[in-house]
Coordinates of C-alpha atoms in Angstrom, one line a residue:
Chain A
V1 CA -0.4 -0.1 0.2
I2 CA 2.8 2.3 1.0
A3 CA 4.8 1.5 -2.4
N4 CA 1.5 2.0 -4.4
R5 CA 0.8 5.7 -2.7
V6 CA 4.3 6.7 -3.4
L7 CA 4.0 5.6 -7.0
L8 CA 0.7 7.1 -7.4
G9 CA 2.1 10.3 -5.8
A10 CA 4.9 10.5 -8.1
A11 CA 3.0 10.3 -11.1
L12 CA 0.6 13.0 -9.8
V13 CA 3.7 15.3 -9.5
I14 CA 5.1 14.6 -12.9
L15 CA 1.7 15.0 -14.4
L16 CA 0.9 17.9 -12.2
F17 CA 4.5 19.3 -13.6
Y18 CA 3.0 19.1 -17.1
F19 CA 0.3 21.4 -15.9
V20 CA 2.0 23.8 -15.4
V21 CA 4.1 23.8 -18.4
Y22 CA 0.5 23.5 -19.9
V23 CA -0.3 27.1 -18.1
V24 CA 2.7 28.4 -19.2
Y25 CA 2.7 27.8 -22.8
A26 CA -1.4 28.8 -23.0
G27 CA -0.5 32.3 -21.1
N28 CA 2.5 32.9 -23.3
L29 CA 0.3 32.1 -26.4
I30 CA -2.4 33.9 -25.6
R31 CA -0.1 37.4 -25.3
F32 CA 1.1 36.7 -28.5
P33 CA -0.8 39.1 -31.6
F34 CA -0.2 36.9 -34.3
D35 CA -0.3 33.2 -35.9
Y36 CA 1.2 30.8 -34.0
D37 CA -0.1 27.8 -35.8
Q38 CA -0.9 29.0 -39.3
G39 CA -4.2 29.7 -40.0
E40 CA -5.3 31.1 -37.0
G41 CA -5.9 34.3 -38.7
F42 CA -8.3 32.7 -41.2
E43 CA -10.2 31.6 -38.1
L44 CA -10.1 34.9 -36.2
V45 CA -11.3 36.8 -39.8
D46 CA -14.3 33.7 -40.2
V47 CA -14.9 35.2 -36.5
L48 CA -15.2 39.1 -37.4
M49 CA -17.2 37.9 -40.3
F50 CA -20.0 36.4 -38.4
S51 CA -19.9 39.2 -36.3
R52 CA -20.5 41.7 -38.9
G53 CA -23.7 39.2 -39.9
E54 CA -21.5 37.8 -42.9
W55 CA -21.2 34.1 -44.3
P56 CA -17.5 33.3 -44.4
Y57 CA -18.9 30.6 -47.2
A58 CA -18.5 33.4 -49.7
D59 CA -17.7 33.0 -53.6
I60 CA -13.6 32.6 -53.8
E61 CA -13.4 33.4 -57.6
T62 CA -14.1 37.3 -56.9
Y63 CA -12.2 39.9 -54.5
P64 CA -11.3 39.5 -52.1
F65 CA -11.4 35.5 -52.7
Y66 CA -11.7 34.4 -49.3
G67 CA -13.4 31.1 -48.1
S68 CA -13.7 29.0 -45.1
I69 CA -13.9 25.0 -44.8
Y70 CA -15.1 24.6 -40.8
P71 CA -18.5 25.0 -40.0
P72 CA -19.6 27.9 -37.8
L73 CA -20.2 26.7 -33.9
Y74 CA -16.7 28.1 -32.7
H75 CA -16.9 31.1 -34.5
V76 CA -20.4 31.9 -33.2
L77 CA -19.5 31.2 -30.2
L78 CA -16.6 33.8 -30.1
V79 CA -18.4 36.3 -31.6
P80 CA -19.5 38.6 -28.4
F81 CA -15.9 38.7 -27.7
A82 CA -15.5 40.3 -31.3
W83 CA -18.0 42.8 -30.7
I84 CA -16.4 43.9 -28.1
F85 CA -12.7 43.7 -28.2
G86 CA -12.2 43.6 -32.0
P87 CA -10.2 41.7 -34.1
E88 CA -7.9 39.6 -31.3
Y89 CA -6.1 36.9 -31.0
W90 CA -6.2 36.3 -27.2
Y91 CA -10.3 35.4 -26.3
G92 CA -10.3 32.6 -29.1
R93 CA -7.0 30.9 -27.5
L94 CA -8.6 31.5 -24.2
F95 CA -12.0 29.7 -24.8
S96 CA -9.7 26.9 -26.4
F97 CA -7.9 27.0 -23.5
L98 CA -11.0 26.3 -21.0
S99 CA -12.4 24.3 -23.3
T100 CA -9.5 21.7 -22.4
L101 CA -9.9 22.7 -18.6
V102 CA -13.7 20.9 -19.4
T103 CA -12.7 18.3 -21.3
S104 CA -10.0 17.1 -18.8
A105 CA -12.7 17.6 -16.1
A106 CA -15.5 15.6 -17.9
I107 CA -12.8 12.9 -18.4
G108 CA -12.1 12.7 -15.1
L109 CA -16.2 12.4 -14.2
A110 CA -16.5 9.8 -16.3
V111 CA -13.4 7.9 -14.5
Y112 CA -15.2 8.3 -11.1
R113 CA -18.5 7.7 -12.0
E114 CA -17.8 4.5 -13.8
G115 CA -14.4 3.7 -11.1
G116 CA -16.3 3.1 -8.0
R117 CA -17.0 6.4 -6.7
N118 CA -14.7 6.5 -3.8
N119 CA -11.3 8.3 -2.7
T120 CA -9.2 5.7 -5.3
A121 CA -11.6 6.2 -8.1
R122 CA -11.4 10.4 -6.9
F123 CA -7.4 10.1 -7.3
I124 CA -7.6 7.6 -10.6
A125 CA -10.1 10.5 -11.9
V126 CA -7.7 13.5 -11.3
L127 CA -4.6 11.5 -12.8
S128 CA -6.8 10.4 -15.8
G129 CA -7.8 14.5 -16.4
L130 CA -4.4 15.7 -16.1
A131 CA -3.4 12.6 -18.5
F132 CA -5.3 14.2 -21.3
L133 CA -3.4 17.9 -20.5
S134 CA -0.1 15.9 -20.5
S135 CA -0.2 14.5 -23.8
T136 CA 1.9 16.8 -26.7
I137 CA -0.5 16.2 -28.9
V138 CA -3.5 17.9 -26.9
Y139 CA -0.8 20.1 -25.3
H140 CA -0.1 21.4 -29.1
I141 CA -3.6 22.4 -29.7
G142 CA -4.8 23.3 -26.6
P143 CA -4.2 27.0 -26.6
L144 CA -4.9 27.4 -30.2
F145 CA -7.3 29.5 -32.1
R146 CA -8.7 26.8 -33.7
Q147 CA -11.7 24.6 -33.6
H148 CA -10.5 21.5 -32.8
I149 CA -10.0 21.3 -29.4
S150 CA -13.7 22.6 -28.8
M151 CA -15.1 19.7 -31.2
I152 CA -13.7 17.1 -29.1
M153 CA -15.2 19.0 -25.8
F154 CA -18.5 18.5 -27.0
E155 CA -17.8 14.8 -28.2
V156 CA -16.3 14.1 -24.6
L157 CA -19.1 16.0 -22.8
A158 CA -21.7 14.4 -25.4
V159 CA -20.1 10.3 -24.8
V160 CA -20.3 11.5 -20.7
V161 CA -24.2 12.3 -21.0
L162 CA -25.1 9.3 -23.2
A163 CA -23.1 6.7 -21.2
R164 CA -25.9 6.1 -19.1
A165 CA -28.8 7.7 -20.4
G166 CA -30.5 4.3 -21.9
E167 CA -30.7 2.8 -18.7
I168 CA -32.7 5.6 -16.6
E169 CA -36.0 4.3 -15.7
D170 CA -38.0 7.5 -15.6
T171 CA -39.2 8.3 -19.2
S172 CA -39.3 12.2 -19.3
R173 CA -35.6 12.1 -17.8
R174 CA -34.5 9.5 -20.1
R175 CA -35.6 11.9 -23.3
G176 CA -34.3 15.1 -21.4
Q177 CA -30.9 13.1 -21.2
L178 CA -30.5 11.8 -25.0
L179 CA -31.9 15.2 -26.2
L180 CA -28.9 16.8 -24.4
G181 CA -26.7 14.6 -25.2
F182 CA -27.4 14.5 -29.5
A183 CA -27.7 18.1 -28.9
L184 CA -23.6 17.9 -27.7
L185 CA -23.2 15.6 -30.8
L186 CA -24.9 18.1 -33.4
M187 CA -22.6 21.1 -31.7
A188 CA -19.6 18.7 -32.1
G189 CA -20.4 18.2 -35.7
Y190 CA -21.2 22.0 -35.9
T191 CA -18.0 22.5 -34.5
K192 CA -15.9 20.2 -36.8
Q193 CA -16.9 17.9 -39.5
L194 CA -14.5 15.4 -37.4
A195 CA -17.0 14.8 -34.9
A196 CA -19.4 12.2 -37.5
F197 CA -16.7 9.7 -36.1
T198 CA -17.9 10.4 -32.1
A199 CA -21.5 10.7 -33.7
L200 CA -21.0 7.0 -35.4
G201 CA -19.5 5.6 -32.2
A202 CA -22.5 6.5 -30.4
L203 CA -25.5 5.3 -32.6
V204 CA -23.5 2.1 -32.8
F205 CA -23.5 2.0 -29.2
L206 CA -26.7 2.9 -28.8
F207 CA -27.7 0.4 -31.7
I208 CA -26.6 -2.5 -29.2
R209 CA -27.9 -1.0 -26.3
N210 CA -31.7 -1.0 -27.7
P211 CA -32.1 -0.8 -31.6
R212 CA -35.8 0.9 -31.8
R213 CA -34.3 3.5 -29.6
A214 CA -31.0 4.3 -31.8
I215 CA -32.8 4.5 -34.9
F216 CA -35.7 7.3 -33.9
W217 CA -33.4 9.1 -32.3
G218 CA -30.8 8.7 -35.0
A219 CA -33.2 9.5 -37.4
G220 CA -34.2 12.9 -35.5
F221 CA -30.3 13.6 -35.1
A222 CA -30.2 12.9 -38.7
V223 CA -33.1 15.7 -40.1
V224 CA -31.5 17.9 -37.7
G225 CA -28.5 18.2 -38.6
A226 CA -29.5 17.9 -42.3
A227 CA -31.8 21.0 -42.2
I228 CA -29.2 22.9 -40.7
F229 CA -27.1 21.9 -43.3
A230 CA -29.5 22.7 -46.3
G231 CA -30.3 26.1 -44.3
I232 CA -26.9 27.5 -44.5
D233 CA -26.1 25.7 -48.2
L234 CA -29.2 28.2 -49.4
A235 CA -27.9 31.2 -47.3
T236 CA -24.7 30.4 -49.1
G237 CA -25.8 29.8 -52.5
G238 CA -23.8 26.5 -52.2
H239 CA -20.5 28.1 -51.4
W240 CA -21.3 26.0 -47.8
W241 CA -20.9 22.7 -49.3
T242 CA -18.3 23.3 -52.0
Q243 CA -16.1 24.6 -48.9
T244 CA -16.7 22.2 -46.0
I245 CA -17.5 19.1 -47.5
V246 CA -15.4 19.2 -51.3
A247 CA -12.6 21.1 -49.6
N248 CA -12.2 18.2 -47.5
V249 CA -11.9 15.1 -49.7
K250 CA -8.5 15.3 -50.0
D251 CA -5.6 12.8 -50.9
F252 CA -4.5 9.7 -49.0
F253 CA -0.8 9.5 -47.7
P254 CA -0.2 6.2 -46.2
H255 CA 3.3 7.2 -44.8
Q256 CA 1.8 10.2 -43.3
A257 CA -0.9 8.0 -41.8
E258 CA 1.8 5.0 -40.5
G259 CA 4.1 8.0 -39.1
L260 CA 0.9 9.6 -36.8
L261 CA -0.2 5.9 -36.0
L262 CA 3.4 5.0 -34.3
V263 CA 3.9 8.2 -33.0
F264 CA 0.5 7.7 -31.2
I265 CA 1.7 4.3 -29.7
R266 CA 4.5 5.3 -28.8
L267 CA 2.9 8.5 -26.7
H268 CA 0.3 6.9 -25.3
G269 CA 1.1 2.9 -25.2
W270 CA 1.2 2.9 -21.6
L271 CA -2.2 3.8 -21.3
L272 CA -3.2 2.0 -24.5
I273 CA -2.2 -0.8 -22.7
P274 CA -5.0 -0.9 -20.1
A275 CA -7.5 0.5 -22.2
L276 CA -7.7 -2.0 -24.0
L277 CA -7.7 -4.8 -21.8
L278 CA -10.7 -2.8 -20.1
V279 CA -12.5 -2.6 -24.1
L280 CA -11.7 -6.7 -24.1
Y281 CA -13.1 -7.5 -20.3
E282 CA -16.2 -5.5 -21.7
L283 CA -16.5 -7.5 -25.2
Y284 CA -16.1 -11.0 -23.7
F285 CA -17.0 -10.7 -20.0
D286 CA -19.4 -7.6 -19.6
R287 CA -21.3 -5.4 -21.6
L288 CA -19.9 -2.8 -24.0
S289 CA -19.8 0.9 -22.6
I290 CA -20.0 3.7 -24.6
Y291 CA -16.5 4.3 -24.1
S292 CA -15.0 1.1 -25.6
V293 CA -17.4 1.6 -28.9
W294 CA -16.3 5.2 -28.9
F295 CA -12.9 4.7 -28.1
L296 CA -12.3 1.7 -31.2
T297 CA -14.5 3.6 -33.4
V298 CA -12.7 6.9 -33.4
T299 CA -9.0 5.5 -32.9
V300 CA -9.9 3.3 -36.4
L301 CA -11.3 6.4 -38.4
N302 CA -9.1 9.1 -37.3
A303 CA -5.7 6.8 -37.6
L304 CA -7.3 6.6 -41.3
A305 CA -8.6 10.1 -41.7
A306 CA -4.9 11.0 -40.2
G307 CA -3.4 10.6 -43.5
T308 CA -5.6 12.8 -45.8
W309 CA -3.3 16.1 -46.7
G310 CA -3.7 18.9 -43.8
A311 CA -4.3 16.1 -41.3
G312 CA -1.6 16.1 -38.3
D313 CA -1.3 14.2 -34.9
S314 CA -4.6 16.5 -33.7
Y315 CA -6.8 13.8 -35.2
Y316 CA -5.6 11.3 -32.6
A317 CA -6.6 14.1 -29.7
T318 CA -10.4 12.3 -29.7
S319 CA -9.2 9.2 -28.9
I320 CA -6.8 10.2 -26.4
A321 CA -9.9 11.6 -24.8
A322 CA -11.4 8.3 -24.7
L323 CA -8.0 6.4 -23.7
C324 CA -7.6 8.4 -20.9
M325 CA -11.2 7.5 -19.7
L326 CA -10.8 3.7 -20.5
S327 CA -7.0 3.5 -18.5
G328 CA -8.7 5.6 -15.7
I329 CA -11.4 3.0 -15.3
F330 CA -9.4 0.3 -15.4
A331 CA -7.3 1.6 -12.8
A332 CA -9.8 2.6 -10.8
R333 CA -11.4 -0.8 -10.6
T334 CA -8.1 -2.5 -10.4
L335 CA -7.2 -0.6 -7.1
N336 CA -10.9 -1.2 -6.0
C337 CA -10.6 -5.0 -7.0
T338 CA -14.0 -4.8 -8.1
W339 CA -13.4 -6.7 -11.3
G340 CA -15.8 -9.5 -12.1
F341 CA -16.1 -12.3 -15.0
R342 CA -19.3 -14.0 -16.3
P343 CA -19.1 -17.8 -16.7
N344 CA -17.8 -18.7 -20.4
Y345 CA -15.9 -20.9 -22.4
L346 CA -13.2 -18.0 -22.1
S347 CA -13.6 -17.2 -18.4
R348 CA -12.4 -21.0 -17.7
L349 CA -9.9 -21.1 -20.3
L350 CA -8.3 -17.3 -19.3
I351 CA -9.5 -16.5 -15.8
D352 CA -10.7 -19.5 -13.3
P353 CA -6.8 -21.5 -13.7
F354 CA -5.8 -18.4 -12.1
R355 CA -8.4 -17.4 -9.4
R356 CA -5.8 -18.9 -6.5
F357 CA -3.3 -15.8 -7.5
G358 CA -6.3 -13.6 -6.8
P359 CA -4.7 -11.7 -4.1
G360 CA -1.2 -11.9 -5.3
I361 CA -2.3 -10.3 -8.6
A362 CA -4.2 -7.8 -7.0
A363 CA -1.2 -7.2 -4.9
A364 CA 0.9 -6.9 -8.2
G365 CA -2.0 -4.3 -9.4
M366 CA -1.5 -2.0 -6.9
I367 CA 2.1 -1.5 -8.4
V368 CA 1.6 -2.1 -11.6
I369 CA -1.3 0.8 -12.4
P370 CA 0.9 3.9 -10.8
L371 CA 3.9 2.5 -13.2
F372 CA 1.6 2.8 -15.8
Y373 CA 1.0 6.3 -15.1
L374 CA 4.9 6.9 -14.8
G375 CA 5.3 5.3 -17.4
Y376 CA 3.3 7.1 -19.6
A377 CA 4.5 10.2 -18.3
R378 CA 8.3 9.6 -19.3
A379 CA 7.0 9.3 -22.3
V380 CA 5.2 12.5 -23.1
F381 CA 8.2 14.5 -21.1
H382 CA 7.6 17.8 -22.7
M383 CA 9.2 20.7 -21.3
P384 CA 10.9 24.4 -22.3
T385 CA 14.3 24.1 -21.7
E386 CA 15.0 28.0 -21.9
G387 CA 13.9 31.1 -19.3
P388 CA 14.6 31.4 -15.8
I389 CA 12.7 28.6 -13.9
F390 CA 12.8 25.8 -17.1
G391 CA 15.9 26.5 -18.5
E392 CA 17.6 25.5 -14.4
I393 CA 15.1 22.9 -14.4
A394 CA 16.6 21.4 -17.6
T395 CA 19.9 22.0 -16.5
L396 CA 19.7 20.2 -13.6
L397 CA 17.3 17.3 -15.5
S398 CA 20.3 17.2 -18.1
V399 CA 17.3 17.4 -20.3
E400 CA 18.2 19.4 -24.3
D401 CA 16.5 21.0 -25.9
N402 CA 15.7 18.6 -29.4
T403 CA 13.2 21.0 -31.4
G404 CA 15.7 24.7 -32.1
Y405 CA 13.4 26.2 -30.5
G406 CA 14.3 26.4 -26.9
F407 CA 11.9 23.1 -26.3
H408 CA 11.7 19.0 -25.6
D409 CA 9.5 17.2 -27.3
P410 CA 8.9 13.7 -27.2
D411 CA 8.9 13.4 -31.1
G412 CA 11.4 16.4 -31.4
Y413 CA 9.5 17.4 -34.5
T414 CA 10.6 14.7 -36.6
T415 CA 7.4 12.8 -38.3
L416 CA 5.7 14.3 -41.1
A417 CA 2.8 15.8 -40.2
Y418 CA 3.3 15.9 -36.5
A419 CA 2.3 19.6 -35.1
Q420 CA 6.2 21.6 -34.9
I421 CA 4.5 23.4 -32.3
G422 CA 4.6 23.8 -28.2
H423 CA 7.6 26.1 -27.4
L424 CA 7.1 29.4 -26.4
T425 CA 7.1 32.6 -28.5
T426 CA 9.4 35.5 -27.5
Q427 CA 9.7 39.3 -27.4
A428 CA 11.8 38.7 -30.9
D429 CA 9.0 36.8 -32.8
I430 CA 6.3 39.8 -31.3
D431 CA 9.0 42.0 -32.8
A432 CA 9.2 40.2 -36.2
G433 CA 5.6 40.7 -36.5
Y434 CA 5.2 44.2 -35.9
E435 CA 8.3 44.5 -38.6
I436 CA 6.1 42.6 -40.7
V437 CA 2.8 44.8 -40.0
A438 CA 4.9 48.2 -40.5
L439 CA 5.7 46.8 -43.9
M440 CA 2.2 46.7 -44.9
Q441 CA 1.7 50.3 -43.0
Q442 CA 3.6 52.1 -45.1
T443 CA 2.1 50.7 -48.5
D444 CA -1.3 52.2 -49.5
G445 CA -1.8 49.6 -52.2
L446 CA -3.7 46.2 -51.5
V447 CA -1.2 43.5 -49.8
L448 CA -1.2 40.2 -50.8
S449 CA -1.0 38.5 -47.1
E450 CA -0.8 34.3 -46.5
E451 CA -1.7 35.0 -43.0
A452 CA -4.4 37.0 -41.8
G453 CA -3.1 38.4 -38.7
F454 CA -0.4 40.8 -40.4
S455 CA -3.5 42.3 -42.3
L456 CA -5.7 42.6 -39.5
A457 CA -3.1 44.4 -37.4
A458 CA -1.9 46.5 -39.9
G459 CA -5.7 48.0 -41.1
H460 CA -5.3 46.4 -44.7
D461 CA -8.2 44.1 -46.2
V462 CA -7.7 40.2 -45.6
I463 CA -7.6 38.5 -49.0
T464 CA -7.0 35.2 -49.5
N465 CA -8.0 32.1 -47.4
P466 CA -5.0 30.7 -49.9
V467 CA -5.4 26.8 -48.3
V468 CA -9.1 26.9 -49.5
L469 CA -7.9 28.1 -53.2
M470 CA -5.7 25.2 -53.1
I471 CA -7.8 22.4 -51.9
L472 CA -10.2 23.7 -54.2
S473 CA -8.2 24.3 -57.1
W474 CA -6.7 20.6 -57.0
V475 CA -10.2 19.1 -57.4
G476 CA -11.4 21.4 -60.0
A477 CA -13.2 23.4 -57.9
Y478 CA -11.7 27.2 -58.0
D479 CA -10.8 29.5 -61.6
S480 CA -7.9 31.2 -60.4
S481 CA -8.5 33.7 -63.3
E482 CA -9.2 37.6 -61.7
L483 CA -6.8 36.6 -58.5
V484 CA -4.0 36.1 -61.4
G485 CA -4.9 38.6 -63.2
M486 CA -4.4 40.4 -60.4
I487 CA -1.1 39.8 -59.5
E488 CA -0.3 40.1 -63.3
A489 CA -1.5 43.4 -63.0
Q490 CA 0.9 43.8 -60.1
E491 CA -2.3 45.2 -57.8
F492 CA -0.8 44.2 -55.0
T493 CA 2.4 45.9 -53.4
L494 CA 3.1 43.9 -51.1
I495 CA 3.1 40.2 -51.1
V496 CA 3.9 38.1 -47.7
L497 CA 4.2 34.0 -48.1
R498 CA 5.1 31.7 -45.5
A499 CA 4.2 27.6 -46.5
Q500 CA 3.4 29.1 -49.9
F501 CA -0.1 27.2 -49.8
Y502 CA -1.5 28.7 -53.0
P503 CA -2.5 27.0 -56.0
A504 CA 0.3 26.3 -58.2
E505 CA -0.9 28.7 -61.2
V506 CA -0.8 31.6 -58.4
L507 CA 2.7 30.8 -56.9
Q508 CA 3.6 31.1 -60.9
A509 CA 2.1 34.5 -61.6
I510 CA 4.2 35.7 -58.2
G511 CA 6.9 34.4 -59.5
E512 CA 6.7 36.2 -62.6
Y513 CA 5.8 39.5 -61.5
Y514 CA 7.2 40.0 -58.0
V515 CA 10.6 40.1 -57.2
H516 CA 12.0 38.4 -53.4
E517 CA 12.7 41.6 -51.1
R518 CA 13.7 40.0 -48.1
E519 CA 12.9 37.6 -45.4
V520 CA 11.5 38.3 -41.8
R521 CA 11.9 35.1 -39.1
M522 CA 9.3 34.8 -36.5
N523 CA 8.5 31.7 -34.3
G524 CA 10.6 30.0 -36.6
F525 CA 9.3 30.5 -40.0
D526 CA 10.7 32.9 -42.8
Y527 CA 8.1 35.2 -43.4
I528 CA 9.0 36.4 -47.6
I529 CA 8.6 39.8 -48.6
L530 CA 8.1 40.4 -51.9
R531 CA 7.3 43.7 -54.0
P532 CA 6.0 43.8 -57.8
E533 CA 9.3 43.4 -60.4
P534 CA 9.6 46.8 -62.2
Chain B
M1 CA -35.3 -6.7 -32.3
F2 CA -37.1 -3.4 -33.1
G3 CA -39.1 -4.4 -29.4
E4 CA -39.3 -1.3 -26.5
D5 CA -36.5 -3.6 -24.4
F6 CA -34.5 -5.5 -26.7
T7 CA -30.6 -5.1 -26.2
F8 CA -28.0 -7.5 -28.5
S9 CA -27.5 -10.7 -26.9
K10 CA -23.4 -11.7 -27.4
K11 CA -23.6 -14.3 -29.9
Q12 CA -26.3 -12.2 -32.0
L13 CA -23.4 -9.5 -31.9
G14 CA -21.0 -12.0 -33.3
I15 CA -23.3 -13.0 -36.0
L16 CA -23.7 -8.8 -36.8
C17 CA -19.6 -8.6 -37.2
V18 CA -19.3 -11.8 -38.8
V19 CA -22.0 -10.7 -41.4
L20 CA -20.4 -7.3 -41.8
G21 CA -16.8 -8.6 -41.7
V22 CA -17.7 -10.9 -44.6
A23 CA -19.4 -8.8 -46.7
G24 CA -17.0 -5.8 -45.9
L25 CA -14.1 -8.3 -47.2
L26 CA -15.8 -9.3 -50.2
A27 CA -17.4 -5.8 -51.0
V28 CA -13.2 -4.6 -50.5
L29 CA -12.2 -7.3 -52.7
S30 CA -14.6 -6.9 -55.2
I31 CA -13.1 -3.1 -56.3
D32 CA -10.6 -4.9 -58.3
I33 CA -13.0 -6.9 -60.0
L34 CA -15.7 -4.5 -60.6
D35 CA -13.0 -2.1 -61.5
A36 CA -10.7 -4.2 -63.8
G37 CA -8.9 -1.2 -65.2
R38 CA -7.9 0.1 -62.3
E39 CA -3.8 0.3 -62.2
G40 CA -1.6 -0.9 -58.9
G41 CA -3.9 -3.6 -57.7
I42 CA -4.7 -3.7 -54.1
G43 CA -3.5 -0.2 -52.7
P44 CA -2.6 0.6 -48.9
A45 CA -6.2 1.5 -48.4
Q46 CA -7.7 -1.4 -49.5
R47 CA -5.2 -3.3 -47.0
I48 CA -6.2 -1.7 -44.0
A49 CA -9.8 -2.4 -44.6
I50 CA -9.1 -5.9 -45.1
G51 CA -7.3 -6.1 -42.3
L52 CA -10.2 -4.6 -40.2
T53 CA -12.6 -6.6 -42.0
I54 CA -11.0 -10.0 -41.1
L55 CA -10.5 -8.9 -37.4
L56 CA -14.0 -8.1 -37.3
T57 CA -15.4 -11.2 -38.9
L58 CA -12.7 -13.1 -36.2
I59 CA -14.2 -10.7 -32.9
G60 CA -17.1 -12.2 -34.3
L61 CA -16.8 -15.9 -34.0
T62 CA -15.2 -15.2 -30.8
L63 CA -18.7 -13.6 -29.4
I64 CA -21.1 -15.9 -30.9
P65 CA -20.2 -18.7 -28.1
L66 CA -20.8 -16.3 -25.3
G67 CA -24.6 -17.0 -25.4
D68 CA -27.5 -15.0 -24.2
D69 CA -25.1 -12.4 -22.4
P70 CA -26.6 -9.4 -22.8
A71 CA -23.6 -7.0 -25.4

């Protein structure tokens, strides 16, 4: 018992350290006034457009060539902030950060509820919530001005609400809970399309438990979801369909999918073991829970989706939430010794011969469970390696910067499509951003910037959402004639490029009619400044 | 099956998994038969799908002997 408590205490201390790192990272990003992850500025533009009563799903072939590939809920929720504070990054990042805390609490609640509702379950619930925030995949995107993490919050809340809804005897209470669960699923789906996988997992679970109820509620869910979809499509003249559906059909790269799957396993293997053991237990010796069905569904489907162009490690974040729940429930039940096995051919083969070792296995469990969390803590080890406090800790622990950004990441930013973020921004990065803004302010003409934040800060029009144009050009759904014509006529007095995610013909025109003036380095990325060729 | 209190048993879930697994496997394999002009044979996505359908079938087969226990 003493060893168990010491080891669990050690796991708690390490996971709390990661929580401190996460809070520092979030605080750092919330103060940073430009794009940290490319695309954040366009999320902000979506918010600003909604705040003016405009749809961001507009005609991308005419000036200002702007469109959005994401559903509206995250942006709509931020509209009041835009009304009060204007074009700022901090409120979107703060909202995302708070979303991760809500998700973490919901994971803890599920573990506490299913793990025995006692002090042990409460402690493991805290560890499970912290484990979610400690995953570098969650850490990377947690405080970004992106909608992905809010989608996960709605998904997790929906699953927690639906978990025991079907068991409620009182009809009106049961219906109320199912209604809330499906409303949360709709909210997740209208935050980001990937939530469709969670909706599928929830429906499969409900179908196994009661097909009649699943079909009734599933049909209602589909009708409401389709009605909203059709309404937005009608209101945007079909641009909603083109930009949120057509633009999301992208090429599949097997090597990317494989690399991200291996990273996911490497980072979370220690918690995957208990999570999969619980799934097997439920499959063969108990009833399947929504958590198991959800975990299997989203892990398989997101692992495949992670191989598409533009996808990344964040596609596993929903699976991480599910595995934190499952591993937590497994841990709490092991420490509480509350396992029971139905008599069947498998229990006779695999369980009965070992029953006499029960007390020994229970004692081993007291040690193994904390080791799972310590192993996980080791696998996701990450921290800044510079600065007044982290620098000293890094020196003390001999932790090296393996990213080139004063940050130690368990992957070292090496895997294809693994997000190369997580390091802290510096005053030099802020100065570099304002340097680009100053260049823009010195010109009265139009400015084409690959990131919207500079244009917003300089008071220029935001022209193009490059990735949307590029993806739609791949599928033949974008005619770049007007934009290319403006480039050929040198109507832009300044162009700012970063990743060069424009259609090929646009980049070709820029190459022909503009000259490279200089580069400005911000967050480790070189922003290329171009002027019209004389 | 559509009764007010119906719930799947392990056996029924196993049969469903076997049916879906076999049907899925045939569907994935038939892509090459129906789309004979396509180049490259069985691609990586197809290989993954084949693996998943075989796994689903095997899980189904192991669930069937569990009888009437609720799934």
